[in-house]
Amino acid sequence: VTQTIERDLDQARTEPRPLPPAPEVDLPETRSYRVKNRLLGPPLHTQQLEHERLGIPTALAVFSSDCISSSAYATEEILRVLIPVVGVFAFSLVLPITSALLVVLFFLILSYRETIKEYPTAGGAYMVTRDNFGLLPAQVAGVSLLTDYILTVAVSTAAGTDALTSAIPALAGYHVLIALGFIAIIAYGNLRGVKESGKLFALPTYFFIAIMLLMLVMGATKAFGGNLHPASLDTTGQVPFAHDALGAGLFFGAGLWLVLKAFASGGAAVTGVEAISNGVTAFRKPEWVNARRTLVIMGATLGTLFFGLSALATKVHPIPYVEGTPTVISQVGKAVFGGGPIGHVLFFGLQAGTMLILVLAANTSFADFPRLASFHAGDAFMPKQLTKRGHRLVFSNGILALACTAAVLIIITDARVDHLIPLYAVGVFTSFTMSQAGMAKHHIRKKEPGWRKGLFVNATGAVLSLVVDIVIIVTKFKPPGQPLGAWVILVIVPVMVFALTRLNRQYEAESKELAADVRAAAEAPVFHRHTVLLLVDELDRSAAKGIQYARSLTPDELRAVHVAIDLEKAEELMNDWLRLGLSRFPLELVDCPDRRIVRSVLEVVCEAMVDGRTEVTVLVPRRQYRRFWHRLLHDRTSEAIAKALARVPHANVTFVPYHLGGEPESPLPVREEITL
Amino acid sequence: VTQTIERDLDQARTEPRPLPPAPEVDLPETRSYRVKNRLLGPPLHTQQLEHERLGIPTALAVFSSDCISSSAYATEEILRVLIPVVGVFAFSLVLPITSALLVVLFFLILSYRETIKEYPTAGGAYMVTRDNFGLLPAQVAGVSLLTDYILTVAVSTAAGTDALTSAIPALAGYHVLIALGFIAIIAYGNLRGVKESGKLFALPTYFFIAIMLLMLVMGATKAFGGNLHPASLDTTGQVPFAHDALGAGLFFGAGLWLVLKAFASGGAAVTGVEAISNGVTAFRKPEWVNARRTLVIMGATLGTLFFGLSALATKVHPIPYVEGTPTVISQVGKAVFGGGPIGHVLFFGLQAGTMLILVLAANTSFADFPRLASFHAGDAFMPKQLTKRGHRLVFSNGILALACTAAVLIIITDARVDHLIPLYAVGVFTSFTMSQAGMAKHHIRKKEPGWRKGLFVNATGAVLSLVVDIVIIVTKFKPPGQPLGAWVILVIVPVMVFALTRLNRQYEAESKELAADVRAAAEAPVFHRHTVLLLVDELDRSAAKGIQYARSLTPDELRAVHVAIDLEKAEELMNDWLRLGLSRFPLELVDCPDRRIVRSVLEVVCEAMVDGRTEVTVLVPRRQYRRFWHRLLHDRTSEAIAKALARVPHANVTFVPYHLGGEPESPLPVREEITL
């Protein structure tokens, strides 16, 4: 999987010398850590980040699942727009629209060939935009891509589920659960840091390509022989999509608008093209040459499959259904492969291959999203936690965030591909536009040999992407009868970008403040005045430990404080204190008639600071109990005091522990309750 | 209400001299505290514990609601046992059984007269048993009483609900909700620390007594005039209790067993007698004389009402219903008061009075339960938290515990009095037995003048209570068709007593350990060796604050430690550190290839302690953020480290705060986020 194939800039850095090994102390592991190990496998060390180099065949399998799998639903989405309005005339329009999309694909491939050459280390939209337009535009490109990664997961798992339920209609009632199950399995695999090499990807990808090609060849043969006819529809209870309207709108709206709408729906086919540009470093040398070749092969494959399927559809006349199943591709497959036993085997093979490559496509997003999010976070535009590598070296927080948002989308849209399509592709084409425009600017800036040709290619790519983006936004702005439209993305992306810049401002302010005058602060005269307050509840061994600790300090003032709830008990404590003869260590009783101990402590601490120059250390003796229920028998005043004091500047809190039930023989914590 | 009338030993103590007032620091209040003030009223100071002295009329009202209100359901519970088996013959048995219970009541009153005289400060079963038999038997008596306080709340609110729904049958469907509502209102009132004096109690109590007496007089008049006949039953949809069986068992089981069962059910009438013995100190002087008089008046009142109602029942022939309503008392009331407008007013008055005194009875438990629980906790047999007085000086934790358990009981038993009755009275008679036996032992020990008479009275009381207790346990062990029986109490009380003694052992072990050699511990040579470790993440102002703090300490060893996740960043940090020239303060880099920072810190700390003589202080610089969402942008490693180190003996943790967003002008915390 792609995240184990390090694509980012890490390896470009010089390796610092390794540190001496950590101290060998034999601490027992906690139960929760053992459970984690069981679930996710043994921990991976940072040095174990791998840099696998890929040949073209493997690289094609690793990078193309998202792109090629689009052919599984693109034709269907085009037909879904056309058929309700123009009826069977749709089957005459599907090929021209497919061809138009292939033109777009052609220019995108050309454009990304430039990107791969110019940014051989990291050519993703975020990096290219950041390099050429700066951080803020990069956020727009990045957020657009992130939303599309989420949509890729949702669309691919939904379409994969449709492939499954087209083969086994009995499962159709559970399609939302199945889609969520796919997401859960992929997320779990990615949290484990799927170790399998690109070779594991090869099987489903090449199987899908092979069976699709087989279908195309068999279909073409049958068609030339005049043996391919509109399918005898097996409408097992499902409602054909807007069946009543078939042909009704034939004379009305078969104009530009309809064609543009269908074109926009088919735009989903061209997503995933950018994948290779993110991962050039994973290729064998010469990297950019191999990456370019792979890109062209990928484009050609997608083009062939997409065009071929659309062409077969003109003969088979498959109909998209409201429920999404049986899918168009399954109807074509059934018609081409026929009904015999071999036909059945091939049909199930087609469905299985489609399902697998779609699940792989979703998996690709699980590799890309967390990495892109970690770039944002590294630039302080997303929460820092997204840069943290987890137990198995993967960006666990990003994986969980992606799985959750995709699952929510699946639930909202009832796992229906046609409900997700209006949201899809907007982000991809936004990031295409920005990345290609960035490339155009790059050519103008650098003026390297051949820059004019490059400028022409990338400018064309940028303009084309922009046009497609506008077409998608306008035609899919609010599809009738569907819960979500392109407006959702138009709202989310700016809101997100605003939130991220706000967040960035906060991070910048913090780090600016934290970095100011560090040297002066560290070298400042130790303290103007340092007062140590020891909180005493009862005169027991826990308090004695506190007294002992306090005597090891050398402050300007040292006081013990007892907050008196019960005056009689307080007097007794004072008598015991005096009897103990701690003369340099006065005990002060503080009246607390309203029994709010925490507040009384706050008042005492703040009073000690009124001169505005005093640093206070509050020693809080804390009893540590051996068992959970022992702790329940006491209230947790010490924690409450520490929590309240945390809000007071210059109030340092020291917990002085006293461990009940005897201390272990060695100072090593042998008790098993140690958490991490 | 009774908890404001201090009945315990507090006032017997000599008042310690007051402390000087707390420092006047003007801290802003938190929002949660302001909400608390709004809900519960202004806080009460410990000195505001009041000692109201009661005359006999008020005292009767305060202490007798639990006892006298029993007359509202006792007759009904007797009939409920008899009617299904012996039919109308039941109305001949009800008076003899009532009389037998009055004999028990008579001896209990005599017995408690002795208790009041001998224990004028605190004569509750717990105190008397503890004084004469020791702590463990006192737990049995106490737990028995506690379970019965819970049952009093459940039975009284359920019966109060029945009184309401007998008057307004439309509410019958909501009876569980109404009962829970009563509990919630009473608990809320008690958390506020109902300030109203005993006078507020007088109205409902005397109103109930008056209208009951009126009913008895009118009923007797009508009966003598021959105008009182079996009620024409208005069976509005309800099913009379086991109607089909009426008379069916006449020839079968009208033996001793049946009579004992009915007697056991009626035993509930005698609960609440002990109330006065708990509160002798609240009476005007001479306390014990006034308390004794009140006790006798209370017993006479209960006897009159109970006997009178049973007598009227023999004429009116009321029938207990499965659903509990209309109640027997409401049927008698309807028959006696008749149907005219005045009759209706009187009937509704009877129902209102019954409901109010029953709610008051539940309220009495809310005064007694938390106080008794605080006695247990004070003797270290219950969690210490039960001794803590809350915002309004009441034992808030006890109030909440009682409300929750009673609510659970109401839900389990569907708020039906007859389902609760088998559980009831077992605990009361257990504690009666133990308390009277204690008194008997007291007489034998002290041999004060007249001790022989006292011994006879208390021994008789103890034996009688024991007999009644056994009768109740045996006959109510598992009532057919009811969810719970006396066996529940037989299980709960021993289990609870075992748990409390286990808990006591834990407290004793803790306090023994904590008290050992305090002087030696406090005076011990400060530390064999004291190592201070400063955790450094980045070299910023927060770390500078930590460096400054560390330099104010004088340990044997002072080290800064950086746990290195990113080796490049670590090297950079080391360079900066050396440039800062903190020569006496070495920085140590610790390799952390598995990125488990917390565990690496644990290892470093444990390594520093391997000599078994070193005390370690870990300085954790902690950034304090101004807003909640600022904090969310960072992970909370410092908290996790402190939590893990808490488990390590001799590892002291100091939080050195750095407050982001600038410090306030004065050291006083002017920011409003301060919590308590």
PDB file of N, CA, C and O in Angstrom, chain A residues 335-358:
ATOM      1  N   ALA A 335     -25.313  -9.376 -20.686  1.00  0.00           N
ATOM      2  CA  ALA A 335     -25.663  -9.469 -22.104  1.00  0.00           C
ATOM      3  C   ALA A 335     -24.500 -10.020 -22.926  1.00  0.00           C
ATOM      4  O   ALA A 335     -24.698 -10.846 -23.814  1.00  0.00           O
ATOM      5  N   VAL A 336     -23.295  -9.582 -22.615  1.00  0.00           N
ATOM      6  CA  VAL A 336     -22.140 -10.006 -23.409  1.00  0.00           C
ATOM      7  C   VAL A 336     -21.780 -11.457 -23.125  1.00  0.00           C
ATOM      8  O   VAL A 336     -21.569 -12.262 -24.035  1.00  0.00           O
ATOM      9  N   PHE A 337     -21.703 -11.791 -21.826  1.00  0.00           N
ATOM     10  CA  PHE A 337     -21.236 -13.129 -21.453  1.00  0.00           C
ATOM     11  C   PHE A 337     -22.303 -14.192 -21.667  1.00  0.00           C
ATOM     12  O   PHE A 337     -22.010 -15.382 -21.686  1.00  0.00           O
ATOM     13  N   GLY A 338     -23.569 -13.783 -21.797  1.00  0.00           N
ATOM     14  CA  GLY A 338     -24.627 -14.771 -22.037  1.00  0.00           C
ATOM     15  C   GLY A 338     -24.956 -15.559 -20.780  1.00  0.00           C
ATOM     16  O   GLY A 338     -24.437 -15.295 -19.696  1.00  0.00           O
ATOM     17  N   GLY A 339     -25.848 -16.560 -20.940  1.00  0.00           N
ATOM     18  CA  GLY A 339     -26.412 -17.221 -19.767  1.00  0.00           C
ATOM     19  C   GLY A 339     -25.835 -18.572 -19.434  1.00  0.00           C
ATOM     20  O   GLY A 339     -26.167 -19.143 -18.406  1.00  0.00           O
ATOM     21  N   GLY A 340     -24.930 -19.137 -20.253  1.00  0.00           N
ATOM     22  CA  GLY A 340     -24.405 -20.472 -19.972  1.00  0.00           C
ATOM     23  C   GLY A 340     -23.559 -20.509 -18.721  1.00  0.00           C
ATOM     24  O   GLY A 340     -23.334 -19.480 -18.079  1.00  0.00           O
ATOM     25  N   PRO A 341     -23.095 -21.708 -18.355  1.00  0.00           N
ATOM     26  CA  PRO A 341     -22.256 -21.807 -17.143  1.00  0.00           C
ATOM     27  C   PRO A 341     -20.993 -20.964 -17.260  1.00  0.00           C
ATOM     28  O   PRO A 341     -20.624 -20.280 -16.300  1.00  0.00           O
ATOM     29  N   ILE A 342     -20.336 -20.974 -18.424  1.00  0.00           N
ATOM     30  CA  ILE A 342     -19.138 -20.150 -18.585  1.00  0.00           C
ATOM     31  C   ILE A 342     -19.494 -18.674 -18.487  1.00  0.00           C
ATOM     32  O   ILE A 342     -18.819 -17.881 -17.833  1.00  0.00           O
ATOM     33  N   GLY A 343     -20.618 -18.327 -19.079  1.00  0.00           N
ATOM     34  CA  GLY A 343     -21.097 -16.951 -19.011  1.00  0.00           C
ATOM     35  C   GLY A 343     -21.313 -16.524 -17.565  1.00  0.00           C
ATOM     36  O   GLY A 343     -20.961 -15.416 -17.164  1.00  0.00           O
ATOM     37  N   HIS A 344     -21.923 -17.446 -16.761  1.00  0.00           N
ATOM     38  CA  HIS A 344     -22.141 -17.119 -15.357  1.00  0.00           C
ATOM     39  C   HIS A 344     -20.832 -16.892 -14.623  1.00  0.00           C
ATOM     40  O   HIS A 344     -20.694 -15.961 -13.840  1.00  0.00           O
ATOM     41  N   VAL A 345     -19.863 -17.786 -14.867  1.00  0.00           N
ATOM     42  CA  VAL A 345     -18.570 -17.653 -14.194  1.00  0.00           C
ATOM     43  C   VAL A 345     -17.938 -16.321 -14.550  1.00  0.00           C
ATOM     44  O   VAL A 345     -17.455 -15.571 -13.690  1.00  0.00           O
ATOM     45  N   LEU A 346     -17.976 -15.994 -15.869  1.00  0.00           N
ATOM     46  CA  LEU A 346     -17.372 -14.731 -16.298  1.00  0.00           C
ATOM     47  C   LEU A 346     -18.089 -13.539 -15.667  1.00  0.00           C
ATOM     48  O   LEU A 346     -17.473 -12.575 -15.236  1.00  0.00           O
ATOM     49  N   PHE A 347     -19.431 -13.647 -15.618  1.00  0.00           N
ATOM     50  CA  PHE A 347     -20.212 -12.555 -15.029  1.00  0.00           C
ATOM     51  C   PHE A 347     -19.815 -12.329 -13.573  1.00  0.00           C
ATOM     52  O   PHE A 347     -19.553 -11.202 -13.145  1.00  0.00           O
ATOM     53  N   PHE A 348     -19.750 -13.419 -12.790  1.00  0.00           N
ATOM     54  CA  PHE A 348     -19.362 -13.270 -11.384  1.00  0.00           C
ATOM     55  C   PHE A 348     -17.924 -12.764 -11.259  1.00  0.00           C
ATOM     56  O   PHE A 348     -17.596 -11.979 -10.377  1.00  0.00           O
ATOM     57  N   GLY A 349     -17.067 -13.211 -12.208  1.00  0.00           N
ATOM     58  CA  GLY A 349     -15.695 -12.704 -12.210  1.00  0.00           C
ATOM     59  C   GLY A 349     -15.675 -11.204 -12.432  1.00  0.00           C
ATOM     60  O   GLY A 349     -14.958 -10.470 -11.747  1.00  0.00           O
ATOM     61  N   LEU A 350     -16.486 -10.739 -13.383  1.00  0.00           N
ATOM     62  CA  LEU A 350     -16.547  -9.304 -13.651  1.00  0.00           C
ATOM     63  C   LEU A 350     -16.981  -8.538 -12.402  1.00  0.00           C
ATOM     64  O   LEU A 350     -16.385  -7.521 -12.035  1.00  0.00           O
ATOM     65  N   GLN A 351     -18.025  -9.060 -11.717  1.00  0.00           N
ATOM     66  CA  GLN A 351     -18.523  -8.359 -10.533  1.00  0.00           C
ATOM     67  C   GLN A 351     -17.484  -8.363  -9.415  1.00  0.00           C
ATOM     68  O   GLN A 351     -17.282  -7.354  -8.738  1.00  0.00           O
ATOM     69  N   ALA A 352     -16.830  -9.512  -9.238  1.00  0.00           N
ATOM     70  CA  ALA A 352     -15.817  -9.611  -8.189  1.00  0.00           C
ATOM     71  C   ALA A 352     -14.665  -8.663  -8.474  1.00  0.00           C
ATOM     72  O   ALA A 352     -14.204  -7.925  -7.586  1.00  0.00           O
ATOM     73  N   GLY A 353     -14.202  -8.645  -9.742  1.00  0.00           N
ATOM     74  CA  GLY A 353     -13.111  -7.750 -10.102  1.00  0.00           C
ATOM     75  C   GLY A 353     -13.488  -6.297  -9.897  1.00  0.00           C
ATOM     76  O   GLY A 353     -12.700  -5.506  -9.363  1.00  0.00           O
ATOM     77  N   THR A 354     -14.715  -5.945 -10.300  1.00  0.00           N
ATOM     78  CA  THR A 354     -15.174  -4.571 -10.121  1.00  0.00           C
ATOM     79  C   THR A 354     -15.181  -4.199  -8.642  1.00  0.00           C
ATOM     80  O   THR A 354     -14.688  -3.143  -8.234  1.00  0.00           O
ATOM     81  N   MET A 355     -15.739  -5.089  -7.812  1.00  0.00           N
ATOM     82  CA  MET A 355     -15.807  -4.814  -6.381  1.00  0.00           C
ATOM     83  C   MET A 355     -14.406  -4.618  -5.817  1.00  0.00           C
ATOM     84  O   MET A 355     -14.140  -3.654  -5.093  1.00  0.00           O
ATOM     85  N   LEU A 356     -13.487  -5.536  -6.168  1.00  0.00           N
ATOM     86  CA  LEU A 356     -12.141  -5.477  -5.591  1.00  0.00           C
ATOM     87  C   LEU A 356     -11.411  -4.203  -5.988  1.00  0.00           C
ATOM     88  O   LEU A 356     -10.788  -3.540  -5.141  1.00  0.00           O
ATOM     89  N   ILE A 357     -11.494  -3.823  -7.275  1.00  0.00           N
ATOM     90  CA  ILE A 357     -10.733  -2.629  -7.675  1.00  0.00           C
ATOM     91  C   ILE A 357     -11.331  -1.372  -7.058  1.00  0.00           C
ATOM     92  O   ILE A 357     -10.612  -0.428  -6.722  1.00  0.00           O
ATOM     93  N   LEU A 358     -12.665  -1.395  -6.827  1.00  0.00           N
ATOM     94  CA  LEU A 358     -13.279  -0.235  -6.184  1.00  0.00           C
ATOM     95  C   LEU A 358     -12.833  -0.135  -4.723  1.00  0.00           C
ATOM     96  O   LEU A 358     -12.569   0.958  -4.217  1.00  0.00           O
TER      97      LEU A 358
END
